[in-house]
PDB file of C-alpha atoms in Angstrom:
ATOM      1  CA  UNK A  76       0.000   0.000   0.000  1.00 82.00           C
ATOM      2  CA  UNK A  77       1.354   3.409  -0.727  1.00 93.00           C
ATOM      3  CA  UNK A  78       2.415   5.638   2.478  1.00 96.00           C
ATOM      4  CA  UNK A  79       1.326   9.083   1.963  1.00 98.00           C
ATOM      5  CA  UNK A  80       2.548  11.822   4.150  1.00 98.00           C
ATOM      6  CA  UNK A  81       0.417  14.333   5.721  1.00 98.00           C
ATOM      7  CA  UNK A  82       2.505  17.333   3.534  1.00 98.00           C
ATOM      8  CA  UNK A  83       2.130  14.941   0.643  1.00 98.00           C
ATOM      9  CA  UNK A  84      -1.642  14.491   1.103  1.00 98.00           C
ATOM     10  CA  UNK A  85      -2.115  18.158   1.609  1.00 98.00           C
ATOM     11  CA  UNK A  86      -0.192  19.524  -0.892  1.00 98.00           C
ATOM     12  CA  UNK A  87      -2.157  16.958  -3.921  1.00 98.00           C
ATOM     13  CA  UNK A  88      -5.697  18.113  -2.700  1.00 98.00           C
ATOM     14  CA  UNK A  89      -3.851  21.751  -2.593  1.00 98.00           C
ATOM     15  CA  UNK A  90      -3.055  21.407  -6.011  1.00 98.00           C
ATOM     16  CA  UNK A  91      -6.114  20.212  -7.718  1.00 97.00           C
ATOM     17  CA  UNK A  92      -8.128  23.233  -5.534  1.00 97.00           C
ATOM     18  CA  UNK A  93      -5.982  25.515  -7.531  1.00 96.00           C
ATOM     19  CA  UNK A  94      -6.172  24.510 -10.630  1.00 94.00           C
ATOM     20  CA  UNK A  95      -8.550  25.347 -13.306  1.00 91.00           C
ATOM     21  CA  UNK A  96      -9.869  21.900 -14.151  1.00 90.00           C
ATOM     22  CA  UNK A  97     -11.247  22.750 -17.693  1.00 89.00           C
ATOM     23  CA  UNK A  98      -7.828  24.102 -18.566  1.00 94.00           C
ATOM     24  CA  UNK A  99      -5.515  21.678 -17.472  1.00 97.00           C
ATOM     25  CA  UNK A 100      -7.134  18.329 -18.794  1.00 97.00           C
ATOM     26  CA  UNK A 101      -7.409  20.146 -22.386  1.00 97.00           C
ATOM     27  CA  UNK A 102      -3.752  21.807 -22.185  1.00 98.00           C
ATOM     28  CA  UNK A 103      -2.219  18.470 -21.145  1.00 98.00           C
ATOM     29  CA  UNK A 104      -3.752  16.259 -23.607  1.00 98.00           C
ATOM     30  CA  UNK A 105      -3.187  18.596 -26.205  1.00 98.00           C
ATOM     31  CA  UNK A 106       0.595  19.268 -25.330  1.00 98.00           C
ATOM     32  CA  UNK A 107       0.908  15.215 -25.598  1.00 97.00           C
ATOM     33  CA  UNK A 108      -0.646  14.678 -28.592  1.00 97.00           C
ATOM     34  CA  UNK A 109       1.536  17.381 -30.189  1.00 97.00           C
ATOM     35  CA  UNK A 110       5.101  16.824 -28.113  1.00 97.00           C
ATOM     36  CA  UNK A 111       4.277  13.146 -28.620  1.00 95.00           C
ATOM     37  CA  UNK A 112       2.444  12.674 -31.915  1.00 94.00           C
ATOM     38  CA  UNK A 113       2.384   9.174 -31.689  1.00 94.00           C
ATOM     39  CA  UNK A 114      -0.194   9.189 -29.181  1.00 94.00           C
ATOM     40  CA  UNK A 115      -2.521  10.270 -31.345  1.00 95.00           C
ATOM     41  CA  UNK A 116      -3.108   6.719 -32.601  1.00 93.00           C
ATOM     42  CA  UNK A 117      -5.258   6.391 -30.389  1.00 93.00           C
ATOM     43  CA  UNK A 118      -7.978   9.054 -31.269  1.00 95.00           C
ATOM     44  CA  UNK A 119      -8.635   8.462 -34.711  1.00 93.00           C
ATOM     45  CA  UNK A 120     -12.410   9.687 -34.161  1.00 95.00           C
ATOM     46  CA  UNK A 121     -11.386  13.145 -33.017  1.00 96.00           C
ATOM     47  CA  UNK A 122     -11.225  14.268 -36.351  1.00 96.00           C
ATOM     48  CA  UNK A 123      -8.749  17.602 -37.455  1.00 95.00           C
ATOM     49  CA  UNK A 124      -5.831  16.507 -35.251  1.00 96.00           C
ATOM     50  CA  UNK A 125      -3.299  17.953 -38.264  1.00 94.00           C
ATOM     51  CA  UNK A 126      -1.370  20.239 -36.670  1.00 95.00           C
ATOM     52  CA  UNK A 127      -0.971  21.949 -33.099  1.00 96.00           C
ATOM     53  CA  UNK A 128      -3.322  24.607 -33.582  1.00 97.00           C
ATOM     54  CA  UNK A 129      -6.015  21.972 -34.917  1.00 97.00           C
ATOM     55  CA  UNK A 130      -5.118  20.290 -31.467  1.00 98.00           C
ATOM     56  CA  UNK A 131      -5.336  22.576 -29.019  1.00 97.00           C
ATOM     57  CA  UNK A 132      -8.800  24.032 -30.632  1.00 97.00           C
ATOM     58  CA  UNK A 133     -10.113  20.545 -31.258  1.00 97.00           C
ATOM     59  CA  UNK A 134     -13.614  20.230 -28.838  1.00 97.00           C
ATOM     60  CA  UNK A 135     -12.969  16.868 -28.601  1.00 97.00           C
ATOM     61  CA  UNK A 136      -9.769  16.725 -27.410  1.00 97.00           C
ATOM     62  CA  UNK A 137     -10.524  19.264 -24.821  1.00 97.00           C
ATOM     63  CA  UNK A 138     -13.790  17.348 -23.946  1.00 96.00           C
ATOM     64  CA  UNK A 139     -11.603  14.440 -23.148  1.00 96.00           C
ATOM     65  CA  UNK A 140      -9.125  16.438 -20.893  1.00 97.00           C
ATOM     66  CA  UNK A 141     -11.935  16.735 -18.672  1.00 96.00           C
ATOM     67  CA  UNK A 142     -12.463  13.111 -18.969  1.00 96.00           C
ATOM     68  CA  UNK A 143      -8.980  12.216 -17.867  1.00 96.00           C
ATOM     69  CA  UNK A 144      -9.060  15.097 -14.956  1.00 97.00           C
ATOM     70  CA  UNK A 145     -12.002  13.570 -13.668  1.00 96.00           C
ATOM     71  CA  UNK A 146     -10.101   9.963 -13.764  1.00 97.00           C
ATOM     72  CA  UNK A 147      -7.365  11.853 -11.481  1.00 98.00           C
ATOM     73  CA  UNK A 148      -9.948  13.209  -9.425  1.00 97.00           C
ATOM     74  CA  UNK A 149     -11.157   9.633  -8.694  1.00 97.00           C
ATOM     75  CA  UNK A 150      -7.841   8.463  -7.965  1.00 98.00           C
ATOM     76  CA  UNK A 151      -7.706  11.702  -5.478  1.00 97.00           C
ATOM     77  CA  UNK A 152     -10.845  10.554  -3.835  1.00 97.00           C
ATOM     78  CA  UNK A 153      -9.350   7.138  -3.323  1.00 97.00           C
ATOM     79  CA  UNK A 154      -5.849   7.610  -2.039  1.00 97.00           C
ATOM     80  CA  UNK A 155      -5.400   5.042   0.396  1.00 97.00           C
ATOM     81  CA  UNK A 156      -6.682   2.580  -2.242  1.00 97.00           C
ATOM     82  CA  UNK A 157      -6.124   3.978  -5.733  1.00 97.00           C
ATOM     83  CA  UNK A 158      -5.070   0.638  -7.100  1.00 96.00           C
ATOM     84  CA  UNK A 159      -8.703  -0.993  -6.239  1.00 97.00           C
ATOM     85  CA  UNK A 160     -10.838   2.271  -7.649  1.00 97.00           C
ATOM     86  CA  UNK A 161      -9.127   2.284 -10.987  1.00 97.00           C
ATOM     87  CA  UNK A 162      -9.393  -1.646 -11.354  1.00 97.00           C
ATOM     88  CA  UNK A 163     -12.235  -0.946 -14.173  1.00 97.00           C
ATOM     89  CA  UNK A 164     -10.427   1.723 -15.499  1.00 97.00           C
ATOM     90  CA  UNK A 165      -7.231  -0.315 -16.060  1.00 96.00           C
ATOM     91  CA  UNK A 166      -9.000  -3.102 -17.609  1.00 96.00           C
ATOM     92  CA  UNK A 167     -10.592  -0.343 -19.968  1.00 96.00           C
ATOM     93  CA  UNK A 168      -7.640   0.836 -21.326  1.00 95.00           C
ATOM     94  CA  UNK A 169      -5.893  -2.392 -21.576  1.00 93.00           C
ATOM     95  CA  UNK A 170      -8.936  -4.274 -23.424  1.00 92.00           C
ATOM     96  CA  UNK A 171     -11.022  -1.822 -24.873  1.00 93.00           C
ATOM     97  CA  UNK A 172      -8.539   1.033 -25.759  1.00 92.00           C
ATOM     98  CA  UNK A 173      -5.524  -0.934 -25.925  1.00 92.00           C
ATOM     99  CA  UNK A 174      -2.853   1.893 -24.812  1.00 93.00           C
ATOM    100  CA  UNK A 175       0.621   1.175 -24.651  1.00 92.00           C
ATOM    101  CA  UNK A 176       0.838   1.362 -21.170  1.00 93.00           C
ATOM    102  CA  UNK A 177       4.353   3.399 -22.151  1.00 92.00           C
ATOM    103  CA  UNK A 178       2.397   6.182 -23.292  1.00 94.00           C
ATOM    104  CA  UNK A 179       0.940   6.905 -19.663  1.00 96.00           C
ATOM    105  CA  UNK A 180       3.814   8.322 -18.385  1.00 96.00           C
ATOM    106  CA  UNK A 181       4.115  10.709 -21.408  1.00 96.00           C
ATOM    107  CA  UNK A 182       0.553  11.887 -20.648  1.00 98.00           C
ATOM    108  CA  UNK A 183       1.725  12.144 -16.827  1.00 98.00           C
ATOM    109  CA  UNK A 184       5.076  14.545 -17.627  1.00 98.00           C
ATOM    110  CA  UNK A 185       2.497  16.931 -19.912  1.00 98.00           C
ATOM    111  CA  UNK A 186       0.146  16.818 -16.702  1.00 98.00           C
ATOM    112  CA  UNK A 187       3.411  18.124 -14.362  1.00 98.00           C
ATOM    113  CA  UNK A 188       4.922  20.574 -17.012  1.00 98.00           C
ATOM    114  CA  UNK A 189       0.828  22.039 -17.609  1.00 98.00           C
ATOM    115  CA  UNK A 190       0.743  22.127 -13.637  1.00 98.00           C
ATOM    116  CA  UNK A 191       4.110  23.859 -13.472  1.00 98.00           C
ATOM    117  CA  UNK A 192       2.966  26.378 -15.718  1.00 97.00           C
ATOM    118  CA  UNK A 193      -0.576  26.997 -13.959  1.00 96.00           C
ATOM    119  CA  UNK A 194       1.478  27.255 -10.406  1.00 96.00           C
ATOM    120  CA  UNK A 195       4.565  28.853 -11.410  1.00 97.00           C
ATOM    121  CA  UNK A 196       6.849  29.341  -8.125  1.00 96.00           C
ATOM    122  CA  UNK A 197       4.264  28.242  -5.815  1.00 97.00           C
ATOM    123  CA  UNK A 198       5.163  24.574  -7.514  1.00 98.00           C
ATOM    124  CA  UNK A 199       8.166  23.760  -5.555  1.00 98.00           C
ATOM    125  CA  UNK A 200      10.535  20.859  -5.932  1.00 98.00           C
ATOM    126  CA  UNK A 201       8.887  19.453  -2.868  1.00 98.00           C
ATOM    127  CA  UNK A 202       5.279  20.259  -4.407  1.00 98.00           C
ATOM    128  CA  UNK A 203       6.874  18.399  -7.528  1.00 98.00           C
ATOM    129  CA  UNK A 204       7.778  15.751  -5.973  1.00 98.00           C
ATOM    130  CA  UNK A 205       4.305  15.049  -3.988  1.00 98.00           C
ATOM    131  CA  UNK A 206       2.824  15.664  -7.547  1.00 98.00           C
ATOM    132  CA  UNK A 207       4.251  13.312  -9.426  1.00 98.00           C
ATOM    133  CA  UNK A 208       4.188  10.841  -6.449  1.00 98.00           C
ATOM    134  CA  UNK A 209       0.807  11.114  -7.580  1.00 98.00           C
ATOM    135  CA  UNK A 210       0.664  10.410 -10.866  1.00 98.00           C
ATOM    136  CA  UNK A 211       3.054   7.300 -10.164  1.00 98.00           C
ATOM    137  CA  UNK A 212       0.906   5.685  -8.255  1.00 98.00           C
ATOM    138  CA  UNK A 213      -2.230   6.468 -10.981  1.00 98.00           C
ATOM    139  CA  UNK A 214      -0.100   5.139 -13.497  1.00 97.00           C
ATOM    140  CA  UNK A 215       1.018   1.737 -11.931  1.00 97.00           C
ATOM    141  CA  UNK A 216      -2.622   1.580 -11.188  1.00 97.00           C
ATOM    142  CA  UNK A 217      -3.609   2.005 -14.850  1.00 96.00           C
ATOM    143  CA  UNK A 218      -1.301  -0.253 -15.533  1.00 95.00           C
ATOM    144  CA  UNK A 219      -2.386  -3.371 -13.021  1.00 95.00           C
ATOM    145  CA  UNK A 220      -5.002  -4.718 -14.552  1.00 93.00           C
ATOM    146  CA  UNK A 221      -2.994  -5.355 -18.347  1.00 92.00           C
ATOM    147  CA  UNK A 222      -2.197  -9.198 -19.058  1.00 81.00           C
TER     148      UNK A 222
ATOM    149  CA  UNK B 155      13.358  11.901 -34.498  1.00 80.00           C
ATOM    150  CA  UNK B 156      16.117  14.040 -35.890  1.00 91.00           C
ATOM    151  CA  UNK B 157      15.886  17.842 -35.614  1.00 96.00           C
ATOM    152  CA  UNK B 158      14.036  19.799 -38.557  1.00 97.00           C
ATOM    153  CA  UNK B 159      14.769  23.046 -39.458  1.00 97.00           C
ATOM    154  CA  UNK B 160      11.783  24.487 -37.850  1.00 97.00           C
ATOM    155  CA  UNK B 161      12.836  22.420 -34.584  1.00 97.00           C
ATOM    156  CA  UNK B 162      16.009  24.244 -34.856  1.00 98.00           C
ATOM    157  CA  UNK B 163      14.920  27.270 -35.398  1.00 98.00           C
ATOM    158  CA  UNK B 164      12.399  27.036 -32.319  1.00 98.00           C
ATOM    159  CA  UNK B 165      15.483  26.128 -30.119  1.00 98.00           C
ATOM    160  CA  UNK B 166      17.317  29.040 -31.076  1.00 98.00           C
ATOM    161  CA  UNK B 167      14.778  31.424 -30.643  1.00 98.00           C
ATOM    162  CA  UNK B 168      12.948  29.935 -27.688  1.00 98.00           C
ATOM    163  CA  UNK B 169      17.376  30.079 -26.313  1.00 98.00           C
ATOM    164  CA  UNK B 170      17.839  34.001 -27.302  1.00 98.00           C
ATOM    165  CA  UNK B 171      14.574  34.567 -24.935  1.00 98.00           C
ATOM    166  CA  UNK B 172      15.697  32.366 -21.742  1.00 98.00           C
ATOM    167  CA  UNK B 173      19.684  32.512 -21.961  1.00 97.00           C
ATOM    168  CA  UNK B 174      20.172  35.492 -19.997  1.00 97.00           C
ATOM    169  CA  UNK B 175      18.099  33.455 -16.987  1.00 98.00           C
ATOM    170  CA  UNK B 176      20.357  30.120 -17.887  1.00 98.00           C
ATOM    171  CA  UNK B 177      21.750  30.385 -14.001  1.00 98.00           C
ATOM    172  CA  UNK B 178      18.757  30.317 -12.574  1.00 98.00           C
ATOM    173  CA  UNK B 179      17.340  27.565 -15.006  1.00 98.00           C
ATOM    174  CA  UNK B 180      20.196  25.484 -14.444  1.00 98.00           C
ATOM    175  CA  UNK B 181      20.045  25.467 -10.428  1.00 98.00           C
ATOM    176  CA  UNK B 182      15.948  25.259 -10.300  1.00 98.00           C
ATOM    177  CA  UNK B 183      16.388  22.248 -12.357  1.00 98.00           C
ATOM    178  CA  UNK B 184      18.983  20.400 -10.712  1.00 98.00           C
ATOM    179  CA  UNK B 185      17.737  21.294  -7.389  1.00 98.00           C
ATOM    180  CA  UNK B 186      14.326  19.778  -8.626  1.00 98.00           C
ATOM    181  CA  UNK B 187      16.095  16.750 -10.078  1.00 98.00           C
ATOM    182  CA  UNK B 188      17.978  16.091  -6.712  1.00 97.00           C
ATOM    183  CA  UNK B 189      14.147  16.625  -4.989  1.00 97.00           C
ATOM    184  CA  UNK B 190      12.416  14.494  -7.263  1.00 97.00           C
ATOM    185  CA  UNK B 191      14.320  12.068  -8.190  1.00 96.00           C
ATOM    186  CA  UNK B 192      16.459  11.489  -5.205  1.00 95.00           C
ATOM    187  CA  UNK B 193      18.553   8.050  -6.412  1.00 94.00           C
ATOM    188  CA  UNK B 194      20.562  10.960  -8.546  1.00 95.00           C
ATOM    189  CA  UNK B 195      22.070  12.486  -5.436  1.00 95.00           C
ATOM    190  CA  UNK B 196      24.535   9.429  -5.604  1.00 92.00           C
ATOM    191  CA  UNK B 197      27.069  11.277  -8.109  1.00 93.00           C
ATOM    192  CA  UNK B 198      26.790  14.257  -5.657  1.00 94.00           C
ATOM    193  CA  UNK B 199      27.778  12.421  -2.418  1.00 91.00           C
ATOM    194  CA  UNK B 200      31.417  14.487  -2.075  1.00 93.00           C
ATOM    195  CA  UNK B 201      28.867  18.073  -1.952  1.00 95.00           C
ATOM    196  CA  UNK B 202      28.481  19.519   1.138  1.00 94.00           C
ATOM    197  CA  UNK B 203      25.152  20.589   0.637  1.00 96.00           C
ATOM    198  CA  UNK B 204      21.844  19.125  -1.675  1.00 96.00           C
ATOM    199  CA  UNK B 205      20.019  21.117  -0.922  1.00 96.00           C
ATOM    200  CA  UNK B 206      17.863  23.346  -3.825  1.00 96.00           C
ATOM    201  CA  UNK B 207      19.992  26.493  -4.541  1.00 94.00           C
ATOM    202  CA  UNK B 208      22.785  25.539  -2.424  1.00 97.00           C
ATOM    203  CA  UNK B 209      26.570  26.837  -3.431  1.00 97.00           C
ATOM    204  CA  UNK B 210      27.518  23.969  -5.133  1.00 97.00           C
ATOM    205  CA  UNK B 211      24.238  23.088  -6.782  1.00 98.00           C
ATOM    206  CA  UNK B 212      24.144  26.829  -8.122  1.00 97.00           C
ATOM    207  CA  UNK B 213      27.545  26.225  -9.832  1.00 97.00           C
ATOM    208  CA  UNK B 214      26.927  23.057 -11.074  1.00 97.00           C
ATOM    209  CA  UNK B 215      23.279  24.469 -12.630  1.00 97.00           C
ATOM    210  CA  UNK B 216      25.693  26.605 -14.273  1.00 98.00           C
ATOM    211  CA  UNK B 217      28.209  24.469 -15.690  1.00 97.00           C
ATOM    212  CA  UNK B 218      25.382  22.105 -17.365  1.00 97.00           C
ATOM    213  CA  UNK B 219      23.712  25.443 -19.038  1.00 98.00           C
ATOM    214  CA  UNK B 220      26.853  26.241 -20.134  1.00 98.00           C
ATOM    215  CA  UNK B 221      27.182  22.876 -21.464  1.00 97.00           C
ATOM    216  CA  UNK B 222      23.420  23.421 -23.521  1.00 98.00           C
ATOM    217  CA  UNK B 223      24.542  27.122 -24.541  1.00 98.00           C
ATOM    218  CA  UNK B 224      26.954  25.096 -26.329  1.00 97.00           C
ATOM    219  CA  UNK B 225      24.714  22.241 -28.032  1.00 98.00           C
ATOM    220  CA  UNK B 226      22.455  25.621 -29.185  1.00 98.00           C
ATOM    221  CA  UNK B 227      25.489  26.819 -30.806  1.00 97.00           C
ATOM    222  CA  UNK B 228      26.685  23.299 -32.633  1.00 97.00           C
ATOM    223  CA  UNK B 229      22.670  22.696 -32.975  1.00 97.00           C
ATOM    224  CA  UNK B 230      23.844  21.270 -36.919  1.00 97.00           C
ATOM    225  CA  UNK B 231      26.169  18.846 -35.288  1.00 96.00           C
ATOM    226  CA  UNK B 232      25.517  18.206 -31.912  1.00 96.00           C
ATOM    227  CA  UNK B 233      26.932  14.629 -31.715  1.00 92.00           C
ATOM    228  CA  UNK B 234      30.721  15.817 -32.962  1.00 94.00           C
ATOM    229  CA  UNK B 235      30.204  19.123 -31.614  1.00 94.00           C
ATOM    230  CA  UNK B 236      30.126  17.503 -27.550  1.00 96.00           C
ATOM    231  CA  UNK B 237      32.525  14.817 -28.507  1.00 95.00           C
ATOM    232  CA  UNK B 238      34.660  15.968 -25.664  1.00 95.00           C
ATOM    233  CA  UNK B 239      31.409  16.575 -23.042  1.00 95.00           C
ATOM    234  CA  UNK B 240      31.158  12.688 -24.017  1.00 94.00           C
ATOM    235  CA  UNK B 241      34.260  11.534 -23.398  1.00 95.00           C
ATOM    236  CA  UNK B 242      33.776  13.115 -20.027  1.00 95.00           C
ATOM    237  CA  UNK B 243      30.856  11.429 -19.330  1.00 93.00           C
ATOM    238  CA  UNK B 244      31.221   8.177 -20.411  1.00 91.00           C
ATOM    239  CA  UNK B 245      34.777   7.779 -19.142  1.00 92.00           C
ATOM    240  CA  UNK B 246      34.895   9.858 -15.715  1.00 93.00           C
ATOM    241  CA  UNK B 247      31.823  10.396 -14.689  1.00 92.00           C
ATOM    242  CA  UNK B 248      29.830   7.451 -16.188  1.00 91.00           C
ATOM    243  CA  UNK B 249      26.304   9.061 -15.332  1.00 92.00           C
ATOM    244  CA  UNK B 250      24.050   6.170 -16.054  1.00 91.00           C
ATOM    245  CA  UNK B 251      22.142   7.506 -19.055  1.00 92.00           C
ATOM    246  CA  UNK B 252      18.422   7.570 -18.119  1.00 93.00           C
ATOM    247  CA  UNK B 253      19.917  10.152 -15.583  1.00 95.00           C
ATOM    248  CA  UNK B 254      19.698  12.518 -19.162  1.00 96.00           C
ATOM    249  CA  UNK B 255      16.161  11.902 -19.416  1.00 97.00           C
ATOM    250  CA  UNK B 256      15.455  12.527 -16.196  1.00 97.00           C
ATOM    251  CA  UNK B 257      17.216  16.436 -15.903  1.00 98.00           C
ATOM    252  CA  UNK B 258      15.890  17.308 -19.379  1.00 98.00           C
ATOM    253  CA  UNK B 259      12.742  16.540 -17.975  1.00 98.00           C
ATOM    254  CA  UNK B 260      13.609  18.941 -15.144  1.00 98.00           C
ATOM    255  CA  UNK B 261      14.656  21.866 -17.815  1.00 98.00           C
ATOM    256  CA  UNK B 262      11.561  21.836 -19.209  1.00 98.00           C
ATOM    257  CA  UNK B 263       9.198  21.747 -15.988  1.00 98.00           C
ATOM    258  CA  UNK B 264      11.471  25.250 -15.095  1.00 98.00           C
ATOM    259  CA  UNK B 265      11.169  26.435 -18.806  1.00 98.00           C
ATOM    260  CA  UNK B 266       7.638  26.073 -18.014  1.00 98.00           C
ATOM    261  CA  UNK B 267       7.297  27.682 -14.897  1.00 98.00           C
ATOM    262  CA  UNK B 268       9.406  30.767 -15.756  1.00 98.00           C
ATOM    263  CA  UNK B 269       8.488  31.152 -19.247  1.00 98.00           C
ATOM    264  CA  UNK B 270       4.564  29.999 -19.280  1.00 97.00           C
ATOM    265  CA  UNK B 271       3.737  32.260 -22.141  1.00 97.00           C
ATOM    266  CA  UNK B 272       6.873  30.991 -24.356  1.00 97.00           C
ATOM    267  CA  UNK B 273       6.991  27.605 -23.502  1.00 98.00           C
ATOM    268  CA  UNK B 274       4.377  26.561 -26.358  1.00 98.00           C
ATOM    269  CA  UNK B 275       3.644  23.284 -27.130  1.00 98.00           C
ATOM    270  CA  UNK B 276       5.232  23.752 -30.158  1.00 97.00           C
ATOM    271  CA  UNK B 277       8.462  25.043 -28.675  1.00 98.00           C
ATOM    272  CA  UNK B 278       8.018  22.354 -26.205  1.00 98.00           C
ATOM    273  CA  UNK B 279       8.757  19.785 -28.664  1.00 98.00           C
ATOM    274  CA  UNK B 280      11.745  21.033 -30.122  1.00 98.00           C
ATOM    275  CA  UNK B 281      13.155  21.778 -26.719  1.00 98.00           C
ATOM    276  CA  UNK B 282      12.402  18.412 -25.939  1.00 98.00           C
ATOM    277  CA  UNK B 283      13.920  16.680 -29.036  1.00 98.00           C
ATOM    278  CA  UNK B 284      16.707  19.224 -28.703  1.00 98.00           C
ATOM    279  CA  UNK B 285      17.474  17.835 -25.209  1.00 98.00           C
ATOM    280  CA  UNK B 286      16.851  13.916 -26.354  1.00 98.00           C
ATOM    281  CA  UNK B 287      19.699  14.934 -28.933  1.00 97.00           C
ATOM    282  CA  UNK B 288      22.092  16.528 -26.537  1.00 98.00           C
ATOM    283  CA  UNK B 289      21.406  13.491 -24.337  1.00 97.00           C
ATOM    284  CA  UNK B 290      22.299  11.045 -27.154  1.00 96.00           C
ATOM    285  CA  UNK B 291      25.555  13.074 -27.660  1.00 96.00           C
ATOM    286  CA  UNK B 292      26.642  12.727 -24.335  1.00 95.00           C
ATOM    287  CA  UNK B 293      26.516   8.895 -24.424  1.00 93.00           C
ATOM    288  CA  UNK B 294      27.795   8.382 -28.087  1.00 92.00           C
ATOM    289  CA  UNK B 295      31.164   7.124 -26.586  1.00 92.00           C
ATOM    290  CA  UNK B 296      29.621   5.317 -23.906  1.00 92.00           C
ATOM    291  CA  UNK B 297      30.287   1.875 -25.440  1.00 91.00           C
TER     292      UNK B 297
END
């Protein structure tokens, strides 16, 4: 089971209070689909993903950043069990959207360098760190449930 | 995943905005990367201090920009332009290289928190292919 401090618990819930939900999911997304274009295998139905400006104004791509920030927001609700509450998920991805589990992490670093920007000085290295304890954890859990 | 000309060009410019601040980058990052990623404090264990924006984590922040104000400058050949940053690296200081990956990562959280308006996506690619390519020119004489 993962150990969470109380300045690490603090400072996740801190973070996604700050935030601007609707901004983040959409800005990280579409940084990874453009920093990482192979990633956008997997959203062949989103239609114009040609070039960045198509990405970052694409309504689909910003209707699934919310998607994924609610996913997070589970995982934030759960953190004493994150593993168990994204057991379904997990088994999505693997079996239904067949993601290279690979390409989580790359989602994860556009999630921290988005956040970074958002937070700017306030995002310590010890804020950092707590952060992308986080996002560890959500992506081993993603990652359980695949063969 | 060579470097286009538009990736280069994006480095350059995206470099003529942010070098004057490369002293600051440089010790945010590796104070992050010490933070973060804490297994990398084992090449550091003669330093006094680890701490972010200690003495010698300021100095050595400094030294590695000076080593990417360098790469920016041999951006056409960056493998034969650090043949001698390699050499150091893979024969004195043999820094395992997914330690690379990890500080470039590092540069470019700082490159986003000080420069949110620059830091594009688009200029976040080329910094980070930039930084893949200075990181494969660093362990060309590895093995």
């Amino acid at each position: 089971m993962v150990k969470w401090s109380d300045f690490e618990r603090a400072t996740i819930q801190d973070i996604f209070s700050k935030i601007d939900k609707d901004v983040v999911g959409q800005a990280a997304l579409s940084r990874c689909l453009i920093v990482y274009p192979w990633t956008q295998r997997y959203f062949g139905s989103f239609g114009n993903l040609y070039n960045a400006a198509a990405i970052t104004s694409n309504p689909k791509v910003a209707a699934h950043g919310k998607v994924v920030i609610g996913g997070l927001e589970k995982a934030l609700q759960n953190m004493d069990n994150i593993k168990q509450a994204y057991t379904d998920l997990s088994v999505l991805h693997s079996e239904k959207l067949q993601v290279d589990p690979d390409n989580f992490k790359l989602l994860a670093d556009c999630l921290t360098i988005v956040v970074a920007s958002n937070l700017g000085i306030s995002f310590t290295p010890e804020v950092q760190a707590a952060f992308q304890k986080f996002l560890d954890v959500v992506v081993a859990a993603l990652r359980k449930q695949y063969y | 995943m060579s470097l286009s000309a538009k990736d280069k060009a994006a480095v350059k410019a995206f470099w003529a905005k942010v070098s004057g601040q490369a002293d600051a980058i440089g010790s945010d990052a590796l104070s992050r990367m010490l933070v973060v990623y804490p297994q990398t404090k084992t090449y550091f264990a003669h330093w006094k201090d680890l701490s972010p924006g200690s003495a010698p984590v300021k100095k050595h922040g400094k030294t590695v920009m000076g080593g990417i104000a360098d790469a920016v400058g041999k951006i056409d050949d960056i493998s034969s332009g650090l043949l001698n940053l390699s050499e150091l690296h893979a024969f004195t200081l043999r820094v395992d290289p997914t330690n690379f990956k990890i500080l470039s990562h590092n540069i470019l959280v700082v490159m986003a928190i000080m420069f949110p308006q620059d830091f594009t996506p688009e200029v976040h690619v080329a910094l980070d292919k930039f930084l893949a390519a200075v990181s494969l020119a660093l362990s060309e004489k590895y093995r």
